[in-house]
Amino acid sequence: MNTPAKIAAFAVGLVAVFGAAVGVGSAVGPIGPVDAPAGAGHAAGAGHGDGGHAAAPAPAEAPGGLQVSEDGYTLALADGTAPAGPSTEVAFRVLGPDGSPVRAYETDHDVDLHLVAVRRDLTGYQHVHPELGDDGVWRAPLALEPGSWRLFADFTTAADGANRVLGADLAVPGAYDPAPLPAPSAVAEVDGYTVVLTGGLTPGEESELTLSVSRDGVPVTDLQPHLGAYGHLVALRDGDLAYLHVHPAEHEGAGAAPGPHVPFVTTAPSAGTYRLFLDFRHGDAVHTAAFTVTTGHSEEHPS
């Protein structure tokens, strides 16, 4: 396919993606501008009734990231489009129920806010920590390739101590070649490391997953703390990119061993396919191992 045709296909794909997002769940709202007024995320988004009344809060078990607004909080991007590039600045605000930028957060895993970016074909995964400016705007550089991206802001507000994950779409123009989802596998190779996944996901039940790290066949027993633990795991559901909270089973300050095994617990809300991204620190560098997992899949624990 030539480049103009690819660009046209990408444009059509964006329309399909955004249309699918509306159909995915009634909770998905519009992306508001940085200076959006109070309630901008509730004005005319899908899932909100006539007259601007907010939809009922999602159930506690619902995955995060499907909503641009929740409980009066809104993820407001400065712009819904961004140029492709290895270091493109993305800016956004988290607006509170009064429409003002939220400035008070509780530190969670060493930072006030986690920003996760992934292309809708589940490639290009990045987990970064933006800086909050005096103007209430968070800014972070991202490596962006053409395609439709989903941005997730994971934060805990000091006002009520509640953790929320809000999501918004970002379009990056250009020739877009979506990548097929890798087949399920319990082994991932990254930067010379081998990471083995033990355990599986059972819909509606808390599941334990263990990631075991080795290098050149030797277990890594000197992992370095990363975000308050020896690993950080994000799980995204294929299709709607629902964001699952995945918690370390042992924190670095609570007697956890620095490898080779790093345990986590999470609950998959439904049957389906999920993409798991493990960030771990070793050799003064952060490495990311990725896995495709279907619910019900499990392996024996590695030795």
Tab-separated table of N, CA and C in Angstrom, residues 190-193 215 223-224 226 232 278-289:
chain	number	residue	atom	x	y	z
A	190	VAL	N	13.983	-9.261	26.718
A	190	VAL	CA	14.164	-7.814	26.589
A	190	VAL	C	15.554	-7.428	27.078
A	191	ASP	N	16.302	-6.746	26.229
A	191	ASP	CA	17.620	-6.193	26.589
A	191	ASP	C	18.556	-7.237	27.178
A	192	GLY	N	18.473	-8.477	26.688
A	192	GLY	CA	19.344	-9.528	27.189
A	192	GLY	C	18.803	-10.244	28.418
A	193	TYR	N	17.640	-9.844	28.900
A	193	TYR	CA	17.010	-10.497	30.054
A	193	TYR	C	15.912	-11.435	29.564
A	215	ARG	N	19.209	-13.542	33.547
A	215	ARG	CA	20.067	-13.009	32.487
A	215	ARG	C	21.159	-14.024	32.198
A	223	LEU	N	17.788	-6.998	41.798
A	223	LEU	CA	16.952	-5.980	41.187
A	223	LEU	C	16.986	-4.710	42.029
A	224	GLN	N	16.892	-3.577	41.373
A	224	GLN	CA	16.902	-2.303	42.075
A	224	GLN	C	15.468	-1.811	42.263
A	226	HIS	N	12.146	0.104	42.049
A	226	HIS	CA	11.566	0.941	40.993
A	226	HIS	C	10.151	1.299	41.403
A	232	HIS	N	7.045	-2.910	38.457
A	232	HIS	CA	5.750	-2.246	38.303
A	232	HIS	C	5.076	-2.856	37.083
A	278	LEU	N	5.724	-5.249	32.190
A	278	LEU	CA	6.492	-5.218	33.431
A	278	LEU	C	7.683	-4.286	33.284
A	279	ASP	N	7.748	-3.266	34.139
A	279	ASP	CA	8.933	-2.412	34.240
A	279	ASP	C	9.755	-2.880	35.438
A	280	PHE	N	11.028	-3.168	35.212
A	280	PHE	CA	11.921	-3.517	36.315
A	280	PHE	C	13.250	-2.801	36.115
A	281	ARG	N	13.923	-2.551	37.223
A	281	ARG	CA	15.173	-1.799	37.170
A	281	ARG	C	16.348	-2.702	37.547
A	282	HIS	N	17.354	-2.691	36.686
A	282	HIS	CA	18.579	-3.456	36.945
A	282	HIS	C	19.696	-2.823	36.144
A	283	GLY	N	20.879	-2.753	36.741
A	283	GLY	CA	21.993	-2.118	36.057
A	283	GLY	C	21.766	-0.643	35.845
A	284	ASP	N	21.028	-0.012	36.772
A	284	ASP	CA	20.731	1.425	36.703
A	284	ASP	C	19.940	1.812	35.466
A	285	ALA	N	19.162	0.874	34.933
A	285	ALA	CA	18.310	1.155	33.783
A	285	ALA	C	16.979	0.433	33.966
A	286	VAL	N	15.914	1.037	33.424
A	286	VAL	CA	14.586	0.424	33.490
A	286	VAL	C	14.332	-0.343	32.201
A	287	HIS	N	13.894	-1.583	32.333
A	287	HIS	CA	13.620	-2.455	31.204
A	287	HIS	C	12.132	-2.823	31.231
A	288	THR	N	11.546	-3.031	30.064
A	288	THR	CA	10.119	-3.351	29.985
A	288	THR	C	9.921	-4.668	29.244
A	289	ALA	N	9.340	-5.639	29.932
A	289	ALA	CA	8.998	-6.930	29.326
A	289	ALA	C	7.495	-6.968	29.093
